[in-house]
Structure formats: C-alpha cells, structure tokens
mmCIF file of C-alpha atoms in Angstrom:
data_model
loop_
_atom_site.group_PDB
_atom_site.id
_atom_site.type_symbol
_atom_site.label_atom_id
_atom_site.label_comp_id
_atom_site.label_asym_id
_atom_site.label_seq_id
_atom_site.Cartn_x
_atom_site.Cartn_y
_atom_site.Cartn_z
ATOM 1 C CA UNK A 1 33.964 11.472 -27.763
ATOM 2 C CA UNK A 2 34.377 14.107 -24.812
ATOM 3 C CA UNK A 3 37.529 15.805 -25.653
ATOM 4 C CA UNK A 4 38.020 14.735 -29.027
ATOM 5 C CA UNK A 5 37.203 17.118 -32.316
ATOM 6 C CA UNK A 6 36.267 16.022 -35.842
ATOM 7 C CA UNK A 7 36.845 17.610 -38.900
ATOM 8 C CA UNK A 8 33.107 18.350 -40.455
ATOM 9 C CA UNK A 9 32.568 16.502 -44.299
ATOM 10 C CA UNK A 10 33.143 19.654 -46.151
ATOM 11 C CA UNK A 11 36.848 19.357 -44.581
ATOM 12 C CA UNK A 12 36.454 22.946 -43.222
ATOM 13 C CA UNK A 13 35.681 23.349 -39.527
ATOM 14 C CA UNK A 14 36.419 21.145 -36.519
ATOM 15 C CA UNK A 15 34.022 20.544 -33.886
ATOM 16 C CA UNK A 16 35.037 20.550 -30.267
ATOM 17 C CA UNK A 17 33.388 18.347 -27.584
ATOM 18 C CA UNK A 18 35.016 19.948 -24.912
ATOM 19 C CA UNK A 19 32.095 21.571 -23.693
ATOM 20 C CA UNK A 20 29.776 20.491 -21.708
ATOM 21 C CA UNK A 21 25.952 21.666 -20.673
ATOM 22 C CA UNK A 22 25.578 22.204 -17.431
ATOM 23 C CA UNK A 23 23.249 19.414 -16.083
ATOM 24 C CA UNK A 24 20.719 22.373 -14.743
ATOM 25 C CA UNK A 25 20.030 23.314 -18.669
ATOM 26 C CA UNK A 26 18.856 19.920 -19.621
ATOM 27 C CA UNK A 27 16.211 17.925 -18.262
ATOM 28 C CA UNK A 28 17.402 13.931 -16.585
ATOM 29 C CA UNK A 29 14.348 12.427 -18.736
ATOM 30 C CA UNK A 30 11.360 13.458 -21.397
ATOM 31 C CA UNK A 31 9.425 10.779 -21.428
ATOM 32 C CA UNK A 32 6.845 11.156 -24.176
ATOM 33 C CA UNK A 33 3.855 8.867 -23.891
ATOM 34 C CA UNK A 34 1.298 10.928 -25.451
ATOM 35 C CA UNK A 35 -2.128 8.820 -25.735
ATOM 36 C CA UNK A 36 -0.170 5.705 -24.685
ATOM 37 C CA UNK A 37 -1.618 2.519 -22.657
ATOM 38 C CA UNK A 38 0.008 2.374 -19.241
ATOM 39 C CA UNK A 39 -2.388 0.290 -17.508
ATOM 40 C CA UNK A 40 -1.657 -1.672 -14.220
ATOM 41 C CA UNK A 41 2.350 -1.356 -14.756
ATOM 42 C CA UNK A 42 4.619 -0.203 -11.970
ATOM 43 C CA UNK A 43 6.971 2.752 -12.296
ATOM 44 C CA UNK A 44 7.966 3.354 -8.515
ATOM 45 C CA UNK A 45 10.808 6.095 -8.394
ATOM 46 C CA UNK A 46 11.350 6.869 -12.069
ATOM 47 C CA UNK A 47 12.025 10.535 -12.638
ATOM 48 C CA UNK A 48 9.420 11.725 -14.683
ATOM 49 C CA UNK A 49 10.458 15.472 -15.104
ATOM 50 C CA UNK A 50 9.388 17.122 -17.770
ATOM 51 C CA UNK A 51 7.309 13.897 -18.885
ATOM 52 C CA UNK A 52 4.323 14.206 -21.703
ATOM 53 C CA UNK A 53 1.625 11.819 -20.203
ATOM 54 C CA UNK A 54 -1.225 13.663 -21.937
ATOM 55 C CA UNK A 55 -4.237 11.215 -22.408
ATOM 56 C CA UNK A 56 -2.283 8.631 -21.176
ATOM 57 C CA UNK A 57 -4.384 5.358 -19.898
ATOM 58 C CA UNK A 58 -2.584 5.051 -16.569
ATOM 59 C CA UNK A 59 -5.678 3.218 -14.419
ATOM 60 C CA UNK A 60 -4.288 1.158 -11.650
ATOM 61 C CA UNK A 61 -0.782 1.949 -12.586
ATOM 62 C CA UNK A 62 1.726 2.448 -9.719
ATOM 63 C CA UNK A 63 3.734 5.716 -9.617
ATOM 64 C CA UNK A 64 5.035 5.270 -5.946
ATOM 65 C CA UNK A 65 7.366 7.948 -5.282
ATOM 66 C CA UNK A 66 7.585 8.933 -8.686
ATOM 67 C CA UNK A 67 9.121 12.667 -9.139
ATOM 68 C CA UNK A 68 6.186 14.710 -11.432
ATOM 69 C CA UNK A 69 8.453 17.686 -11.600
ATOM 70 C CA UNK A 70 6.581 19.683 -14.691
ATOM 71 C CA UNK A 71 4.801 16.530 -15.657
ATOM 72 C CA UNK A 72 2.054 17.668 -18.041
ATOM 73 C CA UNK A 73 -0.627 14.836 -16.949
ATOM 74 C CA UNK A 74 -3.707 16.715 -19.046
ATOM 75 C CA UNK A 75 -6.165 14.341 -19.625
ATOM 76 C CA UNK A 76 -4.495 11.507 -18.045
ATOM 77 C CA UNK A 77 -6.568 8.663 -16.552
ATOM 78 C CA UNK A 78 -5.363 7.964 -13.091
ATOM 79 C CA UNK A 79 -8.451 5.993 -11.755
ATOM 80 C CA UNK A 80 -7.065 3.706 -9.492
ATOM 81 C CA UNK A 81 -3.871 4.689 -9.916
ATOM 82 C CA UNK A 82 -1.460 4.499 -6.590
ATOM 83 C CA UNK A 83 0.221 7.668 -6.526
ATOM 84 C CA UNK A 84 1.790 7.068 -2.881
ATOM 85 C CA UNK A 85 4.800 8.958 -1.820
ATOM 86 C CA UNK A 86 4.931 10.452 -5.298
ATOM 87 C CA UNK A 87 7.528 13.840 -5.009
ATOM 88 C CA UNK A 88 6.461 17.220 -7.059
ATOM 89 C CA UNK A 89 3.280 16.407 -8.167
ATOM 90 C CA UNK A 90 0.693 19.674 -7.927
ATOM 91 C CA UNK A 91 -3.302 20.167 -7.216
ATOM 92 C CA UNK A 92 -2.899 21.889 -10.503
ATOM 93 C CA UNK A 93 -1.273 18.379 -12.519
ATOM 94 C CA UNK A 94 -4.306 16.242 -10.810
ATOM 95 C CA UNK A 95 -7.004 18.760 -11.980
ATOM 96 C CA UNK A 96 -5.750 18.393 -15.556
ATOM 97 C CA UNK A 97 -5.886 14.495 -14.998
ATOM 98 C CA UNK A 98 -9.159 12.054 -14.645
ATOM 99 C CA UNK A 99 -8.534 10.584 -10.919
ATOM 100 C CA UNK A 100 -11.703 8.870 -8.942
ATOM 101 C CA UNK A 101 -12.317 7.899 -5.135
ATOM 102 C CA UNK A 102 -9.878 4.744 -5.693
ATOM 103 C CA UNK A 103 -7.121 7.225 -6.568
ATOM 104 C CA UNK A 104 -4.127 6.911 -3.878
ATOM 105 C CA UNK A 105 -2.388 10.227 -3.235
ATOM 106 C CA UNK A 106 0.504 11.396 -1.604
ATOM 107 C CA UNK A 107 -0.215 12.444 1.959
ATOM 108 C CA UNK A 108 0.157 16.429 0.858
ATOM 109 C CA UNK A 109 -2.498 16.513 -1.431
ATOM 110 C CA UNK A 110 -5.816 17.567 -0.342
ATOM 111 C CA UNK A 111 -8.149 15.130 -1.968
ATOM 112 C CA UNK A 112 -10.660 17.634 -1.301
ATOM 113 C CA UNK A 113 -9.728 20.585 -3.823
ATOM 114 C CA UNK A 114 -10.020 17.678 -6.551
ATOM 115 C CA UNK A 115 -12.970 16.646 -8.353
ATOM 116 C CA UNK A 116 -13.587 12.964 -9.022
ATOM 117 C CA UNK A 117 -14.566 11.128 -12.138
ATOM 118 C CA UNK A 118 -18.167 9.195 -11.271
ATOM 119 C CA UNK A 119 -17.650 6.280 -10.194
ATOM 120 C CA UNK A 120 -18.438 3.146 -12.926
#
C-alpha cells in the first residue's frame, strides 16, 4: 500500500502512506514471551532486541550468537543454557536472570561478577 491513499469511512480525509519511519525509530523484533516455556530449543542468531523474556523457562536452550540488545531477561532461567557467541548481552541482563555453573557464556563476560543458582 506504500504510495497509495485511502479515503477514511466517514468519506472525509485521505490517508497517505507515503511516509515512511525511519528504520532507527522502530525496533527489527519484540518478541514477547513473558512466563513462556523455552526449554532445550535452539534460537542461534535471532535478533532479540528489545525482547520480553521475563520468567521465561529457557534451561538448556541455545541462544548462540543471539543479539540481546535491551533484552529484559528478569527472572529468566538460563541454567544450562548455551549462550556462546551471543552479541549485546550485559553483566547487568545475566544478574536479572537465574544462570548456574553449566551456563555457557560469551567469551566477554566475566563469569565471576555473576552469582550462580545452587546447583540441583
């Protein structure tokens, strides 16, 4: 419908689609999956930008090279997850999550300013 206008129902106005919003004003994705059951699935390189994976059941779920860009990941339960190569993803995102020694992250995370769910 780019470049085409409609007249609205009340017969009054047109609308133009002419415009168009600039790709920096819009996120690619939003993937909601609030409280959802993710378990052992593979997502290598999806775009998760601006992604809602609060409380999310993610254990042994791959997100290799998975971009986390403003990810909120409160509550999620990485345990096991492989996390390997992922792109964007903060100290801050994995201290909001559950993670645990089986946990693989990307080689510029310090495993070290993280605390650990027990293990069991």
């Amino acid at each position: 419908m780019l470049g085409q206008s409609l007249k609205s129902c009340d017969g009054g106005q047109q609308m133009n689609f002419n415009a168009r919003i600039p790709a920096q004003a819009r996120p690619p994705h939003e993937f909601d999956f609030e409280g959802a059951v993710l378990r052992t699935l593979d997502f290598s390189g999806i775009n998760f930008t601006f992604a809602n994976l609060k409380r999310v059941d993610a254990r042994k779920t791959i997100f290799a090279r998975v971009n986390f860009r403003d990810a909120d990941l409160t509550g999620a339960d990485l345990r096991g997850a492989d996390l390997t190569g992922a792109r964007n993803l903060t100290i801050e995102q994995l201290q909001s999550a559950v993670i645990d020694g089986s946990t693989k992250l990307p080689d510029y995370i310090d495993r070290s300013q993280l605390r650990l769910a027990p293990a069991g």
